[in-house]
Short mmCIF file of C-alpha atoms in Angstrom, two decimals:
data_model
loop_
_atom_site.label_atom_id
_atom_site.label_comp_id
_atom_site.label_asym_id
_atom_site.label_seq_id
_atom_site.Cartn_x
_atom_site.Cartn_y
_atom_site.Cartn_z
CA MET A 1 -30.19 1.21 29.91
CA LEU A 2 -30.75 4.10 32.35
CA ILE A 3 -28.02 5.80 34.38
CA GLN A 4 -28.74 7.38 37.76
CA THR A 5 -26.06 9.44 39.50
CA ASP A 6 -25.61 9.33 43.28
CA LEU A 7 -23.12 11.75 44.84
CA TRP A 8 -21.19 10.45 47.84
CA GLU A 9 -18.28 12.17 49.56
CA ASP A 10 -16.48 15.02 47.82
CA GLY A 11 -14.69 13.45 44.89
CA GLN A 12 -16.78 10.24 44.92
CA ALA A 13 -19.89 9.22 43.01
CA VAL A 14 -21.91 6.18 41.91
CA LEU A 15 -23.42 5.54 38.49
CA ARG A 16 -26.34 3.15 39.04
CA LEU A 17 -27.43 1.23 35.95
CA SER A 18 -30.91 -0.14 35.44
CA GLY A 19 -32.26 -2.08 32.48
CA PRO A 20 -30.24 -4.42 30.28
CA LEU A 21 -26.60 -3.76 29.41
CA THR A 22 -26.44 -5.49 26.05
CA ARG A 23 -24.73 -3.08 23.65
CA THR A 24 -21.13 -2.06 23.21
CA ALA A 25 -22.36 1.44 22.45
CA ALA A 26 -23.25 1.82 26.14
CA ILE A 27 -19.63 2.90 26.65
CA HIS A 28 -20.45 6.31 25.16
CA ALA A 29 -23.24 7.04 27.65
CA LEU A 30 -21.11 5.79 30.56
CA SER A 31 -18.09 7.81 29.46
CA GLU A 32 -20.21 10.98 29.12
CA ALA A 33 -21.56 10.42 32.64
CA CYS A 34 -17.96 10.08 33.89
CA ASP A 35 -17.01 13.31 32.09
CA HIS A 36 -19.88 15.13 33.78
CA LEU A 37 -18.80 13.90 37.22
CA LEU A 38 -15.15 14.69 36.59
CA ALA A 39 -16.12 18.27 35.69
CA GLN A 40 -17.69 18.47 39.18
CA GLY A 41 -14.46 17.31 40.81
CA ARG A 42 -15.61 13.68 41.22
CA SER A 43 -12.75 11.43 40.19
CA GLY A 44 -13.53 8.30 42.23
CA ILE A 45 -16.46 6.63 40.44
CA ILE A 46 -18.22 3.30 40.94
CA VAL A 47 -20.52 1.82 38.29
CA ASP A 48 -23.17 -0.14 40.21
CA LEU A 49 -24.84 -2.97 38.28
CA SER A 50 -26.83 -4.43 41.18
CA THR A 51 -30.13 -3.34 39.56
CA CYS A 52 -29.04 -4.03 35.99
CA GLY A 53 -31.41 -6.57 34.45
CA ARG A 54 -29.11 -8.43 32.05
CA VAL A 55 -25.49 -8.21 30.91
CA ASN A 56 -24.33 -9.99 27.76
CA LEU A 57 -20.91 -10.23 26.11
CA ALA A 58 -21.33 -6.87 24.37
CA GLY A 59 -22.16 -5.26 27.71
CA MET A 60 -19.10 -6.83 29.32
CA ALA A 61 -16.97 -5.52 26.47
CA ALA A 62 -18.30 -2.03 27.17
CA LEU A 63 -17.27 -2.29 30.83
CA VAL A 64 -13.76 -3.51 29.96
CA GLU A 65 -13.33 -0.80 27.30
CA LEU A 66 -14.53 1.93 29.66
CA ALA A 67 -11.98 0.91 32.30
CA ALA A 68 -9.21 0.86 29.68
CA ARG A 69 -10.06 4.33 28.38
CA ARG A 70 -10.57 6.18 31.67
CA SER A 71 -7.09 6.41 33.16
CA ASP A 72 -8.00 9.94 34.30
CA ILE A 73 -10.30 8.63 37.05
CA THR A 74 -10.35 5.82 39.59
CA LEU A 75 -13.10 3.60 38.23
CA GLY A 76 -14.60 0.50 39.78
CA TYR A 77 -17.57 -1.83 39.38
CA ALA A 78 -19.94 -3.11 42.05
CA GLY A 79 -22.92 -5.46 42.07
CA LEU A 80 -21.83 -7.51 39.06
CA PRO A 81 -23.95 -10.65 38.68
CA VAL A 82 -22.10 -13.84 39.62
CA ALA A 83 -22.36 -15.17 36.07
CA VAL A 84 -20.73 -12.01 34.71
CA GLN A 85 -17.88 -12.20 37.23
CA ARG A 86 -17.35 -15.86 36.34
CA LYS A 87 -17.20 -15.06 32.63
CA LEU A 88 -14.75 -12.21 33.18
CA ARG A 89 -12.50 -14.45 35.26
CA SER A 90 -12.56 -17.25 32.69
CA THR A 91 -11.34 -14.85 29.99
CA GLY A 92 -8.81 -13.09 32.24
CA LEU A 93 -10.48 -9.72 31.68
CA ASP A 94 -11.19 -9.25 35.38
CA ARG A 95 -7.49 -8.52 35.95
CA GLY A 96 -7.91 -5.08 34.44
CA LEU A 97 -11.00 -4.21 36.50
CA ARG A 98 -11.63 -3.06 40.05
CA ILE A 99 -14.54 -5.21 41.22
CA PHE A 100 -16.29 -4.81 44.60
CA ASP A 101 -19.38 -6.22 46.28
CA THR A 102 -20.95 -2.81 46.95
CA PRO A 103 -20.07 0.88 46.44
CA ALA A 104 -19.57 1.21 50.20
CA THR A 105 -16.96 -1.56 50.09
CA ALA A 106 -15.16 0.23 47.27
CA PHE A 107 -15.15 3.63 48.95
CA ALA A 108 -13.66 2.14 52.11
CA THR A 109 -10.49 1.15 50.23
CA ALA A 110 -7.43 3.40 50.17
CA GLU A 111 -7.53 3.96 46.41
CA PHE A 112 -11.06 5.38 46.53
CA ARG A 113 -10.79 7.03 49.92
CA ARG A 114 -8.11 9.35 48.53
CA HIS A 115 -10.82 10.99 46.41
CA SER A 116 -13.27 11.54 49.25
CA LEU A 117 -12.29 15.13 50.13
CA ALA A 118 -10.89 16.22 46.80
CA SER A 119 -12.66 19.60 46.75
CA THR A 120 -12.07 20.39 50.43
CA LYS A 121 -9.44 22.85 51.66
CA ALA A 122 -7.40 22.39 54.80
CA VAL A 123 -5.61 24.79 57.11
CA VAL A 124 -2.64 23.52 59.11
CA LEU A 125 -1.80 25.91 61.96
CA CYS A 126 1.96 26.43 62.29
CA ALA A 127 2.54 29.89 63.76
CA GLY A 128 3.07 29.14 67.47
CA GLU A 129 6.37 29.48 69.28
CA GLY A 130 6.19 26.06 70.93
CA ARG A 131 7.40 27.08 74.37
CA ARG A 132 6.55 23.74 75.97
CA ILE A 133 8.89 21.92 73.61
CA ALA A 134 11.82 24.32 74.09
CA PRO A 135 14.71 24.12 73.49
CA LEU A 136 13.83 22.01 70.44
CA SER A 137 11.69 24.88 69.15
CA GLU A 138 14.65 27.24 69.38
CA VAL A 139 16.21 25.34 66.47
CA VAL A 140 13.19 24.58 64.25
CA PRO A 141 9.49 25.52 64.33
CA LYS A 142 7.51 22.82 66.09
CA PRO A 143 5.80 21.51 62.92
CA MET A 144 9.25 20.97 61.38
CA ILE A 145 10.59 18.78 64.19
CA ASP A 146 11.92 15.63 62.57
CA ILE A 147 10.17 12.34 63.18
CA ALA A 148 12.37 9.52 61.84
CA GLY A 149 13.36 11.28 58.65
CA GLN A 150 10.42 13.62 57.97
CA PRO A 151 9.04 16.71 59.72
CA VAL A 152 5.75 16.37 61.57
CA LEU A 153 4.14 18.72 59.03
CA ALA A 154 5.18 16.56 56.06
CA ARG A 155 3.62 13.52 57.70
CA ILE A 156 0.40 15.48 58.34
CA LEU A 157 0.26 16.55 54.70
CA GLN A 158 0.71 12.97 53.57
CA HIS A 159 -2.23 11.93 55.73
CA LEU A 160 -4.36 14.69 54.18
CA GLY A 161 -3.35 13.43 50.75
CA GLN A 162 -4.83 10.02 51.50
CA PHE A 163 -8.26 11.68 51.32
CA GLY A 164 -7.59 13.69 48.17
CA LEU A 165 -6.95 16.97 49.98
CA ARG A 166 -4.76 18.92 47.59
CA ASP A 167 -5.12 22.57 48.61
CA VAL A 168 -3.56 23.28 52.01
CA LEU A 169 -3.04 26.67 53.66
CA VAL A 170 -0.22 27.08 56.16
CA ASN A 171 0.52 30.08 58.40
CA PRO A 172 4.27 30.12 59.19
CA GLY A 173 5.14 32.25 62.20
CA HIS A 174 7.94 31.28 64.59
CA LEU A 175 11.05 30.56 62.48
CA GLY A 176 8.61 30.73 59.59
CA PRO A 177 10.99 30.77 56.56
CA GLN A 178 12.09 27.22 57.37
CA ILE A 179 8.71 25.84 56.31
CA PRO A 180 8.55 27.04 52.68
CA ALA A 181 12.30 26.40 52.32
CA TYR A 182 11.85 22.74 53.24
CA PHE A 183 8.90 22.12 50.92
CA ARG A 184 10.63 23.96 48.10
CA ASP A 185 13.37 21.32 48.32
CA HIS A 186 11.04 18.43 49.22
CA PRO A 187 7.76 18.98 47.32
CA LEU A 188 4.89 16.59 47.94
CA PRO A 189 3.33 15.37 44.67
CA GLY A 190 -0.33 16.32 44.36
CA THR A 191 -0.25 18.87 47.20
CA SER A 192 -0.47 22.63 46.64
CA LEU A 193 0.74 24.67 49.61
CA PHE A 194 -0.36 28.27 50.11
CA TYR A 195 1.36 30.41 52.73
CA SER A 196 -0.17 33.12 54.89
CA HIS A 197 2.91 34.36 56.72
CA GLU A 198 2.53 35.69 60.25
CA GLY A 199 5.71 37.71 60.45
CA GLN A 200 8.15 39.50 58.15
CA MET A 201 11.82 40.05 57.42
CA GLN A 202 13.34 43.08 59.16
CA ASP A 203 17.01 44.02 58.79
CA GLY A 204 17.71 40.57 57.41
CA LEU A 205 16.04 38.78 60.34
CA TRP A 206 12.68 37.08 60.50
CA ARG A 207 10.31 38.66 63.03
CA ALA A 208 7.42 36.36 63.88
CA ARG A 209 4.04 37.90 64.67
CA PRO A 210 1.44 35.19 65.34
CA ILE A 211 -2.08 36.65 65.39
CA GLY A 212 -4.10 33.79 66.93
CA SER A 213 -5.65 30.70 65.35
CA ALA A 214 -9.17 32.12 64.87
CA SER A 215 -7.80 35.48 63.71
CA SER A 216 -5.74 33.60 61.12
CA LEU A 217 -8.90 32.04 59.69
CA LYS A 218 -10.72 35.38 59.78
CA ARG A 219 -7.88 37.09 57.91
CA LEU A 220 -7.71 34.36 55.27
CA GLN A 221 -11.41 34.80 54.62
CA SER A 222 -11.65 38.60 54.77
CA GLN A 223 -8.51 39.28 52.73
CA ASN A 224 -8.40 36.28 50.40
CA ALA A 225 -11.94 34.81 50.35
CA ALA A 226 -10.19 31.51 51.01
CA PHE A 227 -13.21 29.40 51.98
CA GLU A 228 -16.26 28.77 49.83
CA SER A 229 -17.37 25.61 51.61
CA ASP A 230 -16.70 23.59 54.76
CA PHE A 231 -12.97 23.30 55.44
CA LEU A 232 -10.65 21.37 57.74
CA VAL A 233 -8.39 22.86 60.39
CA LEU A 234 -5.59 20.94 62.10
CA CYS A 235 -2.69 21.75 64.35
CA GLY A 236 0.74 21.23 62.84
CA ASP A 237 2.21 19.41 65.84
CA ALA A 238 0.39 16.07 66.07
CA LEU A 239 0.58 12.76 64.23
CA ILE A 240 -2.89 11.39 63.51
CA ASP A 241 -4.59 8.59 61.60
CA LEU A 242 -8.12 10.01 61.92
CA ASP A 243 -10.64 9.09 59.20
CA LEU A 244 -11.15 12.64 57.90
CA ALA A 245 -13.94 11.52 55.55
CA ALA A 246 -15.90 10.21 58.53
CA LEU A 247 -15.33 13.51 60.35
CA MET A 248 -16.73 15.42 57.36
CA ARG A 249 -19.67 13.01 57.14
CA THR A 250 -20.60 13.69 60.77
CA HIS A 251 -20.41 17.43 60.12
CA ARG A 252 -22.76 17.29 57.16
CA ASP A 253 -25.17 14.72 58.58
CA THR A 254 -25.73 16.81 61.72
CA GLY A 255 -25.85 20.19 59.96
CA ALA A 256 -23.24 21.48 62.39
CA ASP A 257 -21.51 24.84 62.17
CA ILE A 258 -18.33 23.37 63.63
CA THR A 259 -17.50 19.72 64.16
CA LEU A 260 -14.48 18.74 66.20
CA ALA A 261 -12.73 15.44 66.65
CA ALA A 262 -12.80 14.34 70.27
CA GLN A 263 -11.04 11.60 72.11
CA ALA A 264 -11.61 10.19 75.58
CA VAL A 265 -8.60 10.65 77.84
CA ALA A 266 -7.74 9.09 81.18
CA PRO A 267 -9.44 10.82 84.16
CA GLU A 268 -6.09 11.81 85.67
CA LYS A 269 -5.13 13.63 82.42
CA ILE A 270 -8.17 15.82 81.86
CA GLN A 271 -6.44 18.86 83.38
CA LYS A 272 -4.12 18.90 80.34
CA TYR A 273 -6.92 19.40 77.80
CA GLY A 274 -9.99 21.32 76.82
CA ILE A 275 -12.86 19.06 77.91
CA MET A 276 -16.37 19.05 76.43
CA GLU A 277 -19.69 18.15 77.96
CA THR A 278 -22.20 17.01 75.34
CA GLY A 279 -25.93 16.46 75.08
CA ALA A 280 -28.09 14.28 72.88
CA GLY A 281 -26.57 13.45 69.50
CA GLY A 282 -23.13 14.69 70.46
CA ARG A 283 -23.97 18.41 70.49
CA VAL A 284 -21.56 20.33 72.71
CA ARG A 285 -23.23 21.99 75.70
CA LYS A 286 -20.20 23.27 77.56
CA PHE A 287 -16.43 23.71 77.25
CA ILE A 288 -14.16 23.44 80.27
CA GLU A 289 -10.54 24.44 79.69
CA LYS A 290 -8.12 22.21 81.63
CA PRO A 291 -10.52 21.32 84.46
CA ARG A 292 -9.40 20.09 87.84
CA PRO A 293 -10.04 16.37 88.44
CA GLY A 294 -13.49 15.81 89.91
CA THR A 295 -15.05 18.98 88.48
CA THR A 296 -16.56 17.23 85.45
CA SER A 297 -17.61 13.70 84.60
CA SER A 298 -16.67 14.13 80.92
CA ARG A 299 -13.40 12.83 79.55
CA LEU A 300 -13.91 14.04 75.97
CA ALA A 301 -10.88 16.09 74.97
CA ASN A 302 -10.69 18.52 72.07
CA THR A 303 -7.91 17.28 69.75
CA GLY A 304 -7.69 20.54 67.79
CA ILE A 305 -9.04 18.97 64.57
CA TYR A 306 -12.08 20.76 63.15
CA VAL A 307 -14.46 21.00 60.23
CA ILE A 308 -15.65 24.60 60.05
CA SER A 309 -18.41 26.16 57.97
CA PRO A 310 -17.18 29.50 56.61
CA ARG A 311 -20.37 31.31 57.68
CA VAL A 312 -19.24 31.23 61.33
CA LEU A 313 -16.27 33.48 60.56
CA ASP A 314 -18.78 36.31 60.09
CA TRP A 315 -19.52 36.06 63.80
CA LEU A 316 -15.95 37.05 64.74
CA PRO A 317 -14.62 40.61 64.93
CA ASP A 318 -11.78 41.34 62.51
CA ARG A 319 -8.95 41.72 65.02
CA GLU A 320 -5.88 39.88 66.22
CA GLY A 321 -5.54 37.70 69.28
CA LEU A 322 -8.56 35.43 68.75
CA ASP A 323 -8.31 31.69 69.38
CA ILE A 324 -10.48 28.89 67.99
CA ALA A 325 -11.12 27.14 71.32
CA CYS A 326 -11.40 30.24 73.51
CA ASP A 327 -13.12 32.66 71.11
CA LEU A 328 -14.59 31.07 67.98
CA LEU A 329 -16.32 28.09 69.62
CA PRO A 330 -17.99 30.23 72.34
CA ALA A 331 -19.04 32.78 69.70
CA VAL A 332 -20.77 30.06 67.67
CA MET A 333 -22.58 28.74 70.74
CA ASP A 334 -23.61 32.28 71.80
CA GLN A 335 -25.19 32.72 68.36
CA GLY A 336 -27.16 29.50 68.80
CA GLY A 337 -24.99 27.61 66.35
CA ARG A 338 -24.28 23.92 66.59
CA VAL A 339 -20.88 22.68 67.74
CA GLN A 340 -20.75 18.93 67.19
CA VAL A 341 -18.46 16.23 68.53
CA HIS A 342 -17.15 13.49 66.29
CA GLU A 343 -15.98 10.76 68.64
CA GLU A 344 -13.78 8.09 67.13
CA ALA A 345 -10.91 5.96 68.37
CA PHE A 346 -7.80 7.07 66.50
CA ASN A 347 -4.11 7.57 67.11
CA TRP A 348 -3.46 11.13 68.24
CA THR A 349 0.19 11.69 69.11
CA ASP A 350 0.71 15.26 70.22
CA ILE A 351 4.29 16.56 69.93
CA GLY A 352 3.72 19.15 72.64
CA CYS A 353 6.81 18.82 74.82
CA GLY A 354 10.17 17.09 74.97
CA ARG A 355 8.73 14.00 76.59
CA ASP A 356 6.02 13.80 73.92
CA TYR A 357 8.70 14.05 71.23
CA ALA A 358 10.67 11.10 72.59
CA GLN A 359 7.51 9.03 73.08
CA ALA A 360 6.35 9.81 69.54
CA MET A 361 9.69 8.70 68.14
CA HIS A 362 9.48 5.49 70.14
CA LYS A 363 5.98 4.77 68.79
CA VAL A 364 7.12 5.31 65.21
CA LEU A 365 10.22 3.11 65.54
CA SER A 366 8.32 0.33 67.30
CA GLY A 367 5.53 0.32 64.68
CA ALA A 368 2.85 1.52 67.11
CA LEU A 369 1.56 4.22 64.73
CA PRO A 370 -0.02 2.56 61.67
CA GLY A 371 0.96 4.25 58.43
CA VAL A 372 3.86 6.22 59.96
CA ARG A 373 7.14 4.58 59.01
CA PRO A 374 10.74 5.72 59.38
CA MET A 375 12.35 6.92 56.17
CA GLY A 376 15.02 4.64 54.74
CA ARG A 377 15.25 0.91 55.11
CA GLU A 378 15.05 -1.50 58.01
CA MET A 379 18.48 -3.15 58.28
CA ARG A 380 17.10 -5.61 60.81
CA PRO A 381 14.04 -5.58 63.06
CA GLY A 382 13.76 -2.17 64.72
CA VAL A 383 16.95 -0.71 63.21
CA TRP A 384 16.33 1.85 60.47
CA CYS A 385 18.89 3.69 58.36
CA ALA A 386 18.54 6.40 55.75
CA ALA A 387 19.93 5.42 52.36
CA ASP A 388 23.05 7.59 52.62
CA ALA A 389 23.83 6.97 56.29
CA GLU A 390 27.18 5.32 57.06
CA VAL A 391 27.65 2.85 59.88
CA SER A 392 30.96 1.43 61.11
CA ARG A 393 31.37 -2.31 61.05
CA LYS A 394 32.47 -2.03 64.67
CA ALA A 395 29.18 -0.45 65.77
CA ARG A 396 26.70 -2.42 67.87
CA ILE A 397 23.10 -1.35 67.41
CA ASP A 398 20.16 -2.73 69.36
CA GLY A 399 16.81 -1.35 68.25
CA PRO A 400 14.60 0.43 68.10
CA CYS A 401 17.04 2.91 66.55
CA TYR A 402 17.09 5.31 63.62
CA ILE A 403 20.08 6.77 61.77
CA GLY A 404 19.16 9.78 59.67
CA PRO A 405 20.21 11.05 56.23
CA GLY A 406 23.92 11.72 55.91
CA ALA A 407 24.59 10.61 59.50
CA ARG A 408 27.79 8.71 60.26
CA ILE A 409 28.61 6.20 62.96
CA VAL A 410 32.40 5.99 63.27
CA GLY A 411 34.24 3.24 65.13
CA ASP A 412 33.14 1.42 68.28
CA VAL A 413 29.74 2.97 68.94
CA ARG A 414 26.92 1.29 70.85
CA LEU A 415 23.32 2.41 70.29
CA GLN A 416 20.64 0.90 72.51
CA ASP A 417 16.95 1.12 73.24
CA LEU A 418 15.38 4.17 71.61
CA SER A 419 18.34 5.97 70.03
CA VAL A 420 18.04 8.40 67.14
CA ILE A 421 20.90 9.98 65.23
CA GLY A 422 19.76 13.11 63.39
CA ALA A 423 20.57 14.13 59.83
CA HIS A 424 24.30 14.71 59.16
CA ALA A 425 25.21 14.05 62.79
CA VAL A 426 28.44 12.18 63.52
CA VAL A 427 28.96 9.80 66.43
CA ALA A 428 32.56 8.69 67.02
CA GLY A 429 33.46 5.76 69.21
CA PRO A 430 34.06 4.54 71.75
CA THR A 431 30.66 5.97 72.69
CA THR A 432 27.50 4.51 74.20
CA LEU A 433 24.05 6.07 73.74
CA LYS A 434 20.97 4.59 75.41
CA ASP A 435 17.48 5.96 74.83
CA THR A 436 19.10 9.12 73.48
CA LEU A 437 18.21 11.43 70.58
CA VAL A 438 21.02 13.32 68.85
CA MET A 439 19.97 16.47 66.99
CA PRO A 440 21.04 17.08 63.37
CA GLU A 441 24.50 18.53 62.58
CA THR A 442 25.89 17.40 65.95
CA LEU A 443 29.28 15.81 66.61
CA ILE A 444 29.55 13.28 69.45
CA ALA A 445 33.23 12.91 70.34
CA PRO A 446 34.76 9.62 71.54
CA GLY A 447 34.15 8.78 75.17
CA VAL A 448 30.58 10.06 75.56
CA TRP A 449 28.10 7.97 77.57
CA ALA A 450 24.53 9.24 77.60
CA GLN A 451 21.12 7.90 78.60
CA HIS A 452 17.58 9.34 78.36
CA LEU A 453 18.82 12.57 76.76
CA VAL A 454 18.05 14.80 73.83
CA MET A 455 21.44 16.28 72.85
CA HIS A 456 22.39 19.38 70.88
CA PRO A 457 25.73 21.23 70.82
CA ASN A 458 24.21 24.04 72.90
CA TRP A 459 22.02 22.08 75.31
CA ALA A 460 20.84 18.70 76.54
CA PHE A 461 17.89 17.55 78.64
CA ASP A 462 16.39 14.40 80.11
CA HIS A 463 13.33 13.81 77.94
CA ARG A 464 11.57 11.73 80.61
CA PHE A 465 10.82 14.86 82.65
CA ALA A 466 10.54 17.51 79.90
CA GLU A 467 6.87 18.50 80.08
CA HIS A 468 6.90 22.30 80.28
CA GLY A 469 9.93 23.40 78.32
CA VAL A 470 13.58 23.25 79.37
CA ARG A 471 15.62 26.43 79.60
CA ASN A 472 19.36 26.98 80.07
CA HIS A 473 20.26 23.31 80.34
CA ALA A 474 24.00 22.81 79.93
CA PRO A 475 25.29 20.73 76.99
CA VAL A 476 27.00 17.38 77.56
CA GLU A 477 30.80 17.43 77.56
CA GLY A 478 32.07 16.00 74.29
CA VAL A 479 29.06 17.16 72.24
CA HIS A 480 29.99 19.81 69.67
CA PRO A 481 28.72 21.52 66.53
CA LEU A 482 29.69 19.61 63.41
CA PRO A 483 32.90 21.27 62.15
CA SER A 484 32.98 22.75 58.69
CA ASP A 485 36.08 20.65 58.02
CA ARG A 486 34.43 17.25 58.26
CA THR A 487 37.66 15.46 57.50
CA LEU A 488 38.27 15.59 61.25
CA VAL A 489 35.81 12.75 61.66
CA ARG A 490 36.27 10.98 58.33
CA SER A 491 36.99 7.28 58.51
CA THR A 492 38.38 4.89 55.94
CA SER A 493 36.05 2.93 53.70
CA ARG A 494 37.16 -0.28 55.42
CA GLN A 495 35.83 1.03 58.73
CA GLN A 496 32.52 2.11 57.22
CA ARG A 497 29.66 0.41 55.46
CA ARG A 498 26.95 2.31 53.65
CA ALA A 499 23.50 1.58 55.10
#
């Protein structure tokens, strides 16, 4: 028996067997091959028997024993002869094996895909002030805005984890201390977060000092030698389901210096985005920042998701104020480098403004974003409650709605359409909320009627028209900060039921 090793994505590999597999002792050679791959960071391994001449009972025993021993890797088998599969089924041994038609079939599954970028680093950009989403960004940094029980950033990190991405660099800036504080209390298993703070504490207050997205990458490389190989860069304010392994594959197959994920947008929306004109093979020829309608035939928008080769950072000066789209991409093209488009249909939900925030919440609650679910349980279709939320028996709730951790619905409250009650908020009836989002730690007194609003004790705004930031909007009468003495809104156990 001969073993040939084929390397696939980062973290994935195939062991192709040729010749007869007729001895139990073959397990030693296969296990040594797995050890060698694991030492290279390859922990998703397929043993391909499609060119194996013959497999007898001893050979089958070796395959079963190998799978039983190697709990440290995700191991599967492909190309098993029909007779072998039949024999394994008849003995019940197939139940302990991962069996696929081909290696490609195996690597397309979630359990193997999570190994595909195991040695890749990612940078999630989080320093910006988020002016377009004000006043929400006056309370929390934009990446920490809650989406049905979890911050946007936590949901991004979970998506990265599906591809085996473990090492993630984050650059907190605006309200920066909130980010490490949250993940200290809510760690994500398998993810290591490294912080490059853009700001500092002065006189007990945090002073943000964002330096620019490209300058952040340059500083990480010049001061910390952070990148040894191609790395991912994402913005911390968008929910995505992009196949990151496919993005990396495009980058490597084309030999690009930078590959960016692009998505076609409606012609009437191109003025909101950076638009790219491309040539043969998807190579970018020209960038047009927020073009006027009719000035370009392209509808390919830059989504702010990149694979970047570290060599291009040498082409940037070491100074602050440099941006990826406005400075790094033009610098690469001026040097004759290749900027490549990866065009793929995927969900890209930007949380850029108040209207975007409400629309994103609606998508999540209505199930329109695959893989992004509200935290807690679904009491009935479209009505989600965190485990420790309390809801009065008198309340009437028509989904889609979400009631966050520690939130309390007291008395005769009606929630309709898209309504979200933030963590530890209290809504006391009689009150009616339609298509309204209540921020955490907010008390809604009896008698409030609200529709199409995002409400905080210090402000409120109509989310349907909040595209460019809302300033100095008066709060709704009857909406208050949650008092420190919460007995003021405590109800009896007979009035409440725990969600």
